[in-house]
Amino acid sequence: MGRMPSSSSSETIVLLAGGVGGAKLADGLQAHLGSRVVVIVNTADDVERHGLLVSPDHDTVLYTLAGIANREWGWGIEGETFAAAGMLERYGEETWFRLGDRDLATHVVRTARLRRGDRPTDISRDLQRSLGVEAVILPMTDASVRTEVLTDDGWLGFQDYFVRLHQEPAVLDLRFAGIEDAIATPEVVAALEVADAVLIAPSNPFVSVRPILAVEGIEAGLQTARSRGARVVAVSGIVGGKALKGPADRMLVSLGQEASALGVARQYTGIADVFVIDSLDAGQAGAIEALGMRVVVTDTVMTDAAGRARLAGEMLDAAMKGS
Ligand code: FO1
């Protein structure tokens, strides 16, 4: 594990997170702070498959924090098998969104409980307890929000674009269906109220972080936290002009932005106080500072558990000291 951050033992740290990058940073934070980490996770990439609700970003964070994530893919479960998917295929079902046998159990439990009227936040809490997760994972809202992307072929559901079409079409616009009715849960509001710092993961700024901030009450809660002195520290998921994972670099360009750490920083103007960039991008520090953020330059690529804990420690340090 990396060095311990200069943080006291009673603070609450809130992390806004999408899938793989968010899960890795959450894991690094959990290594430092255990149950004092609250991860507010994007649920706008949720999708219904075979009558079940799948919550990919949530489950990626859940499995990673439980130590059972599939290391090769980043999502799903280690040692996964696909016997059920094979059978679904024989029945003529579309299986481009591959649900593993172990993963399927999560969606069965989630969907059964939703049908009984349970809140997503409560279901998530019980899944975490069953898997022995120390940190707290909170869905960004209990309402249903769905990211849709505009391509040359019209509006598509996010997983259609991401998995079925392998992120190939250019994304011309984005919308979050259902966002008008989405409000922050009491748990999310309470976490932001006591947060000593809010961190933003190296997740896609458009389809992972923006939906979280768009939920009524979340950006307001973050700004209230800032006004009482809590810092917001974001980290770039673009290193050397390339996304560490996923299509964020191409999305930045097709949405009229620059595929660079600076392009990501611009998305967090007026939101982040500190922006963490990779040493490869040190040359952009001045331009990012001109946006009104303090810049921290470090190694941001989390290749192993030590790298996750190290970046988490650097972000905690940036949140807790300096001006
Ligand atoms: N990603 C893929 O590239 N192919 C898949 O078949 C796939 C299935 C899948 C099933 C459950 C789950 O929780 C995630 C899954 N993912 C798959 C990953 C998912 O599409 C992405 O992690 C996110 O939605 C992007 O943040």
Short mmCIF file of C-alpha atoms and ligand atoms in Angstrom, two decimals:
data_model
loop_
_atom_site.label_atom_id
_atom_site.label_comp_id
_atom_site.label_asym_id
_atom_site.label_seq_id
_atom_site.Cartn_x
_atom_site.Cartn_y
_atom_site.Cartn_z
CA MET A 1 0.00 0.00 0.00
CA GLY A 2 1.11 3.60 -0.62
CA ARG A 3 1.89 6.09 2.12
CA MET A 4 -0.95 7.09 4.38
CA PRO A 5 -2.53 10.46 3.65
CA SER A 6 -2.39 13.32 6.12
CA SER A 7 -6.00 12.77 7.16
CA SER A 8 -7.61 12.45 10.58
CA SER A 9 -9.42 9.30 11.63
CA SER A 10 -12.98 10.61 11.63
CA GLU A 11 -13.47 12.15 8.23
CA THR A 12 -15.94 11.14 5.55
CA ILE A 13 -14.76 11.19 1.97
CA VAL A 14 -17.29 11.13 -0.85
CA LEU A 15 -16.27 9.79 -4.25
CA LEU A 16 -18.30 10.36 -7.43
CA ALA A 17 -17.68 7.32 -9.60
CA GLY A 18 -18.49 5.53 -12.81
CA GLY A 19 -17.32 1.99 -13.63
CA VAL A 20 -13.78 0.64 -13.85
CA GLY A 21 -11.73 3.82 -13.07
CA GLY A 22 -14.16 4.76 -10.31
CA ALA A 23 -14.00 1.27 -8.83
CA LYS A 24 -10.19 1.26 -8.77
CA LEU A 25 -10.00 4.62 -7.01
CA ALA A 26 -12.76 3.54 -4.59
CA ASP A 27 -10.66 0.47 -3.80
CA GLY A 28 -7.60 2.64 -3.09
CA LEU A 29 -9.69 4.89 -0.83
CA GLN A 30 -11.19 1.89 0.95
CA ALA A 31 -7.64 0.66 1.67
CA HIS A 32 -6.96 3.96 3.49
CA LEU A 33 -10.30 4.80 5.06
CA GLY A 34 -12.50 1.68 5.13
CA SER A 35 -16.10 2.50 6.04
CA ARG A 36 -15.42 6.26 5.94
CA VAL A 37 -15.56 6.23 2.16
CA VAL A 38 -18.92 6.86 0.52
CA VAL A 39 -19.08 6.14 -3.21
CA ILE A 40 -21.92 7.84 -5.07
CA VAL A 41 -22.16 5.76 -8.21
CA ASN A 42 -23.61 6.48 -11.64
CA THR A 43 -26.71 4.42 -12.41
CA ALA A 44 -27.54 6.03 -15.77
CA ASP A 45 -25.84 3.16 -17.64
CA ASP A 46 -28.31 0.66 -16.09
CA VAL A 47 -30.01 -1.62 -18.58
CA GLU A 48 -32.79 -4.23 -18.61
CA ARG A 49 -31.72 -7.62 -20.00
CA HIS A 50 -33.86 -10.77 -20.00
CA GLY A 51 -36.33 -9.09 -17.65
CA LEU A 52 -33.61 -8.25 -15.11
CA LEU A 53 -32.21 -4.87 -14.07
CA VAL A 54 -28.44 -4.74 -14.55
CA SER A 55 -26.53 -1.86 -12.93
CA PRO A 56 -23.05 -2.07 -14.50
CA ASP A 57 -21.22 0.82 -12.84
CA HIS A 58 -22.71 -0.05 -9.45
CA ASP A 59 -21.79 -3.70 -9.79
CA THR A 60 -18.27 -2.93 -11.01
CA VAL A 61 -17.71 -0.87 -7.85
CA LEU A 62 -19.43 -3.54 -5.70
CA TYR A 63 -17.34 -6.43 -7.04
CA THR A 64 -14.10 -4.44 -6.94
CA LEU A 65 -14.61 -3.37 -3.32
CA ALA A 66 -15.56 -6.95 -2.43
CA GLY A 67 -12.32 -8.19 -4.04
CA ILE A 68 -14.12 -10.43 -6.56
CA ALA A 69 -13.92 -8.27 -9.73
CA ASN A 70 -12.68 -9.86 -12.91
CA ARG A 71 -9.17 -8.47 -13.28
CA GLU A 72 -8.97 -8.94 -17.03
CA TRP A 73 -12.21 -7.18 -18.03
CA GLY A 74 -12.49 -4.71 -15.13
CA TRP A 75 -16.26 -5.49 -14.91
CA GLY A 76 -17.95 -8.77 -13.93
CA ILE A 77 -16.70 -11.43 -11.54
CA GLU A 78 -13.43 -13.36 -11.39
CA GLY A 79 -13.71 -16.98 -12.53
CA GLU A 80 -17.01 -16.26 -14.28
CA THR A 81 -18.76 -18.88 -16.44
CA PHE A 82 -21.46 -18.33 -19.08
CA ALA A 83 -23.63 -21.46 -18.98
CA ALA A 84 -26.85 -19.43 -18.58
CA ALA A 85 -25.88 -17.15 -21.49
CA GLY A 86 -25.36 -20.24 -23.67
CA MET A 87 -28.81 -21.51 -22.78
CA LEU A 88 -30.39 -18.08 -23.40
CA GLU A 89 -28.76 -18.13 -26.84
CA ARG A 90 -30.32 -21.53 -27.59
CA TYR A 91 -33.70 -19.98 -26.75
CA GLY A 92 -33.04 -17.30 -29.36
CA GLU A 93 -32.39 -14.46 -26.90
CA GLU A 94 -29.97 -11.68 -27.86
CA THR A 95 -26.85 -12.18 -25.77
CA TRP A 96 -24.58 -9.37 -26.95
CA PHE A 97 -24.68 -8.08 -23.37
CA ARG A 98 -23.03 -11.07 -21.70
CA LEU A 99 -24.30 -11.89 -18.23
CA GLY A 100 -22.14 -14.40 -16.39
CA ASP A 101 -23.65 -17.08 -14.16
CA ARG A 102 -22.42 -15.54 -10.89
CA ASP A 103 -23.25 -11.98 -11.98
CA LEU A 104 -26.77 -13.15 -12.87
CA ALA A 105 -27.49 -13.84 -9.20
CA THR A 106 -26.98 -10.12 -8.40
CA HIS A 107 -29.53 -9.10 -11.05
CA VAL A 108 -32.03 -11.76 -9.94
CA VAL A 109 -31.89 -10.54 -6.32
CA ARG A 110 -31.99 -6.86 -7.34
CA THR A 111 -34.94 -7.32 -9.69
CA ALA A 112 -36.96 -9.51 -7.29
CA ARG A 113 -36.54 -6.93 -4.53
CA LEU A 114 -37.40 -4.01 -6.83
CA ARG A 115 -40.61 -5.85 -7.76
CA ARG A 116 -41.41 -6.13 -4.05
CA GLY A 117 -41.06 -2.34 -3.82
CA ASP A 118 -37.64 -2.09 -2.14
CA ARG A 119 -35.48 0.99 -2.78
CA PRO A 120 -32.34 0.59 -4.93
CA THR A 121 -30.34 2.19 -2.08
CA ASP A 122 -31.51 -0.47 0.41
CA ILE A 123 -30.92 -3.30 -2.05
CA SER A 124 -27.42 -2.00 -2.73
CA ARG A 125 -26.69 -1.78 1.03
CA ASP A 126 -27.71 -5.41 1.53
CA LEU A 127 -25.65 -6.61 -1.47
CA GLN A 128 -22.64 -4.79 0.00
CA ARG A 129 -23.18 -6.38 3.42
CA SER A 130 -23.51 -9.85 1.92
CA LEU A 131 -20.21 -9.41 0.07
CA GLY A 132 -18.41 -7.87 3.07
CA VAL A 133 -17.74 -4.47 1.49
CA GLU A 134 -16.33 -1.96 3.99
CA ALA A 135 -16.96 1.31 2.13
CA VAL A 136 -20.50 2.55 1.49
CA ILE A 137 -21.86 2.48 -2.07
CA LEU A 138 -24.86 4.71 -2.79
CA PRO A 139 -26.71 4.69 -6.12
CA MET A 140 -26.85 8.34 -7.26
CA THR A 141 -30.68 8.24 -7.03
CA ASP A 142 -33.46 5.72 -6.46
CA ALA A 143 -35.15 6.96 -9.66
CA SER A 144 -34.60 5.43 -13.07
CA VAL A 145 -32.25 7.50 -15.29
CA ARG A 146 -30.95 6.26 -18.64
CA THR A 147 -28.14 7.75 -20.71
CA GLU A 148 -28.91 7.92 -24.42
CA VAL A 149 -26.41 8.91 -27.10
CA LEU A 150 -27.14 10.60 -30.42
CA THR A 151 -25.38 8.98 -33.37
CA ASP A 152 -25.82 9.28 -37.15
CA ASP A 153 -28.47 6.55 -36.75
CA GLY A 154 -30.45 8.49 -34.13
CA TRP A 155 -30.72 8.08 -30.34
CA LEU A 156 -29.41 4.83 -28.84
CA GLY A 157 -29.48 3.38 -25.34
CA PHE A 158 -26.05 3.61 -23.73
CA GLN A 159 -25.29 -0.11 -23.63
CA ASP A 160 -26.44 -0.47 -27.27
CA TYR A 161 -23.77 2.05 -28.17
CA PHE A 162 -21.16 0.81 -25.69
CA VAL A 163 -21.38 -2.97 -25.96
CA ARG A 164 -23.51 -3.92 -29.01
CA LEU A 165 -21.87 -1.36 -31.31
CA HIS A 166 -18.44 -1.50 -29.58
CA GLN A 167 -18.44 2.31 -29.04
CA GLU A 168 -17.87 2.73 -32.78
CA PRO A 169 -20.46 5.42 -33.73
CA ALA A 170 -19.49 9.04 -33.10
CA VAL A 171 -21.45 10.49 -30.19
CA LEU A 172 -23.02 13.77 -31.34
CA ASP A 173 -25.09 14.53 -28.25
CA LEU A 174 -26.19 13.02 -24.94
CA ARG A 175 -29.33 13.02 -22.86
CA PHE A 176 -30.33 11.46 -19.56
CA ALA A 177 -33.88 10.15 -19.87
CA GLY A 178 -35.77 10.48 -16.58
CA ILE A 179 -33.34 12.99 -15.04
CA GLU A 180 -36.16 15.53 -14.46
CA ASP A 181 -37.72 13.17 -11.90
CA ALA A 182 -34.48 12.09 -10.25
CA ILE A 183 -33.66 13.46 -6.82
CA ALA A 184 -30.77 12.74 -4.49
CA THR A 185 -31.66 10.17 -1.84
CA PRO A 186 -31.54 11.14 1.87
CA GLU A 187 -28.37 8.99 2.12
CA VAL A 188 -26.63 10.92 -0.70
CA VAL A 189 -27.69 14.28 0.77
CA ALA A 190 -26.44 13.24 4.24
CA ALA A 191 -23.08 12.05 2.85
CA LEU A 192 -22.51 15.37 1.09
CA GLU A 193 -23.53 17.25 4.22
CA VAL A 194 -20.79 15.64 6.30
CA ALA A 195 -18.18 15.21 3.56
CA ASP A 196 -14.71 16.53 4.42
CA ALA A 197 -13.81 16.25 0.74
CA VAL A 198 -15.45 15.18 -2.49
CA LEU A 199 -13.32 13.32 -5.00
CA ILE A 200 -14.20 12.82 -8.67
CA ALA A 201 -12.90 9.57 -10.16
CA PRO A 202 -11.03 9.29 -13.48
CA SER A 203 -14.36 8.25 -15.01
CA ASN A 204 -15.90 9.52 -18.24
CA PRO A 205 -16.92 13.15 -17.52
CA PHE A 206 -19.89 12.98 -19.90
CA VAL A 207 -21.53 9.61 -19.25
CA SER A 208 -20.32 8.75 -15.73
CA VAL A 209 -19.87 11.99 -13.77
CA ARG A 210 -22.31 14.33 -15.51
CA PRO A 211 -25.38 12.15 -14.81
CA ILE A 212 -24.47 12.08 -11.10
CA LEU A 213 -24.13 15.89 -10.98
CA ALA A 214 -27.39 16.25 -12.93
CA VAL A 215 -29.45 14.54 -10.21
CA GLU A 216 -31.36 17.22 -8.33
CA GLY A 217 -29.61 17.99 -5.06
CA ILE A 218 -26.17 16.53 -5.85
CA GLU A 219 -24.36 19.48 -7.42
CA ALA A 220 -26.08 21.78 -4.91
CA GLY A 221 -24.86 19.51 -2.07
CA LEU A 222 -21.35 19.55 -3.52
CA GLN A 223 -21.36 23.37 -3.77
CA THR A 224 -22.63 23.66 -0.18
CA ALA A 225 -19.79 21.36 0.91
CA ARG A 226 -17.32 23.62 -0.95
CA SER A 227 -18.73 26.73 0.67
CA ARG A 228 -18.04 25.29 4.13
CA GLY A 229 -14.45 24.51 3.11
CA ALA A 230 -14.57 20.93 1.81
CA ARG A 231 -12.44 20.63 -1.31
CA VAL A 232 -13.42 18.91 -4.53
CA VAL A 233 -10.52 17.01 -6.12
CA ALA A 234 -10.93 15.55 -9.61
CA VAL A 235 -8.51 13.41 -11.59
CA SER A 236 -8.18 13.12 -15.35
CA GLY A 237 -9.06 9.81 -16.98
CA ILE A 238 -7.31 11.05 -20.13
CA VAL A 239 -3.55 10.53 -20.07
CA GLY A 240 -1.37 11.61 -22.98
CA GLY A 241 -4.50 12.36 -25.04
CA LYS A 242 -5.90 8.81 -24.64
CA ALA A 243 -8.66 7.51 -22.37
CA LEU A 244 -7.36 4.98 -19.83
CA LYS A 245 -10.50 2.94 -20.61
CA GLY A 246 -13.55 3.44 -22.78
CA PRO A 247 -14.46 6.07 -25.35
CA ALA A 248 -13.96 9.32 -23.39
CA ASP A 249 -11.19 10.57 -25.73
CA ARG A 250 -13.33 10.11 -28.87
CA MET A 251 -16.38 11.51 -27.09
CA LEU A 252 -14.53 14.67 -26.09
CA VAL A 253 -13.65 15.28 -29.75
CA SER A 254 -17.06 14.40 -31.22
CA LEU A 255 -18.70 16.68 -28.62
CA GLY A 256 -16.49 19.56 -29.70
CA GLN A 257 -13.91 19.42 -26.90
CA GLU A 258 -10.22 18.57 -26.74
CA ALA A 259 -9.09 14.99 -25.96
CA SER A 260 -6.66 15.96 -23.20
CA ALA A 261 -6.44 16.44 -19.45
CA LEU A 262 -7.25 20.11 -20.15
CA GLY A 263 -10.38 19.04 -22.04
CA VAL A 264 -11.49 17.04 -18.99
CA ALA A 265 -10.59 19.87 -16.58
CA ARG A 266 -12.84 22.23 -18.57
CA GLN A 267 -15.79 19.92 -17.75
CA TYR A 268 -15.14 20.53 -14.04
CA THR A 269 -14.73 24.31 -14.12
CA GLY A 270 -16.61 25.77 -11.15
CA ILE A 271 -16.88 22.28 -9.61
CA ALA A 272 -13.34 21.10 -8.80
CA ASP A 273 -10.85 23.01 -6.61
CA VAL A 274 -7.95 20.70 -7.40
CA PHE A 275 -7.29 18.80 -10.62
CA VAL A 276 -4.89 15.85 -10.68
CA ILE A 277 -3.06 15.11 -13.94
CA ASP A 278 -0.49 12.57 -15.00
CA SER A 279 3.19 13.46 -15.26
CA LEU A 280 2.87 12.89 -19.02
CA ASP A 281 0.51 15.90 -19.15
CA ALA A 282 2.56 18.21 -16.90
CA GLY A 283 2.78 20.71 -19.77
CA GLN A 284 -0.96 21.42 -19.43
CA ALA A 285 -0.72 22.47 -15.77
CA GLY A 286 -0.63 26.21 -16.51
CA ALA A 287 -3.68 26.13 -18.80
CA ILE A 288 -5.62 24.12 -16.19
CA GLU A 289 -4.62 26.49 -13.40
CA ALA A 290 -5.97 29.33 -15.53
CA LEU A 291 -9.40 27.64 -15.19
CA GLY A 292 -9.21 28.34 -11.44
CA MET A 293 -8.01 24.95 -10.15
CA ARG A 294 -4.87 24.00 -8.28
CA VAL A 295 -3.03 21.31 -10.24
CA VAL A 296 -1.32 18.24 -8.80
CA VAL A 297 0.99 16.32 -11.15
CA THR A 298 1.58 12.65 -10.34
CA ASP A 299 1.43 9.13 -11.73
CA THR A 300 -2.33 8.60 -12.20
CA VAL A 301 -2.38 5.16 -13.85
CA MET A 302 -3.61 2.58 -11.33
CA THR A 303 -1.95 -0.64 -12.51
CA ASP A 304 -2.18 -2.57 -9.22
CA ALA A 305 -3.48 -2.34 -5.64
CA ALA A 306 -0.46 -0.27 -4.57
CA GLY A 307 -1.09 2.17 -7.45
CA ARG A 308 -4.76 2.52 -6.42
CA ALA A 309 -3.83 3.26 -2.81
CA ARG A 310 -1.09 5.65 -3.88
CA LEU A 311 -3.35 7.76 -6.13
CA ALA A 312 -6.09 7.71 -3.45
CA GLY A 313 -3.52 8.92 -0.90
CA GLU A 314 -2.34 11.73 -3.20
CA MET A 315 -5.92 12.88 -3.75
CA LEU A 316 -6.65 12.79 -0.02
CA ASP A 317 -3.50 14.80 0.62
CA ALA A 318 -4.55 17.33 -2.03
CA ALA A 319 -7.98 17.59 -0.43
CA MET A 320 -6.70 18.08 3.09
CA LYS A 321 -3.82 20.50 2.68
CA GLY A 322 -2.43 23.31 0.59
CA SER A 323 -4.44 26.22 -0.71
N1 FO1 B 1 -19.02 -4.86 -21.31
C1 FO1 B 1 -18.73 -5.39 -22.50
O1 FO1 B 1 -17.89 -4.86 -23.20
N2 FO1 B 1 -19.39 -6.53 -22.96
C2 FO1 B 1 -20.33 -7.16 -22.21
O2 FO1 B 1 -20.90 -8.17 -22.65
C3 FO1 B 1 -20.63 -6.61 -20.91
C4 FO1 B 1 -21.53 -7.23 -20.07
C5 FO1 B 1 -21.72 -6.71 -18.76
C6 FO1 B 1 -22.56 -7.35 -17.87
C7 FO1 B 1 -22.75 -6.86 -16.60
C8 FO1 B 1 -22.09 -5.68 -16.21
O3 FO1 B 1 -22.26 -5.20 -14.97
C9 FO1 B 1 -21.23 -5.03 -17.09
C10 FO1 B 1 -21.04 -5.53 -18.37
N3 FO1 B 1 -20.18 -4.89 -19.26
C11 FO1 B 1 -19.93 -5.44 -20.49
C12 FO1 B 1 -19.50 -3.65 -18.90
C13 FO1 B 1 -20.37 -2.40 -19.07
O4 FO1 B 1 -20.97 -2.29 -20.29
C14 FO1 B 1 -19.49 -1.17 -18.84
O5 FO1 B 1 -18.67 -1.38 -17.71
C15 FO1 B 1 -20.15 0.10 -18.42
O6 FO1 B 1 -21.49 0.21 -18.58
C16 FO1 B 1 -19.39 1.34 -18.91
O7 FO1 B 1 -19.12 2.10 -17.79
#
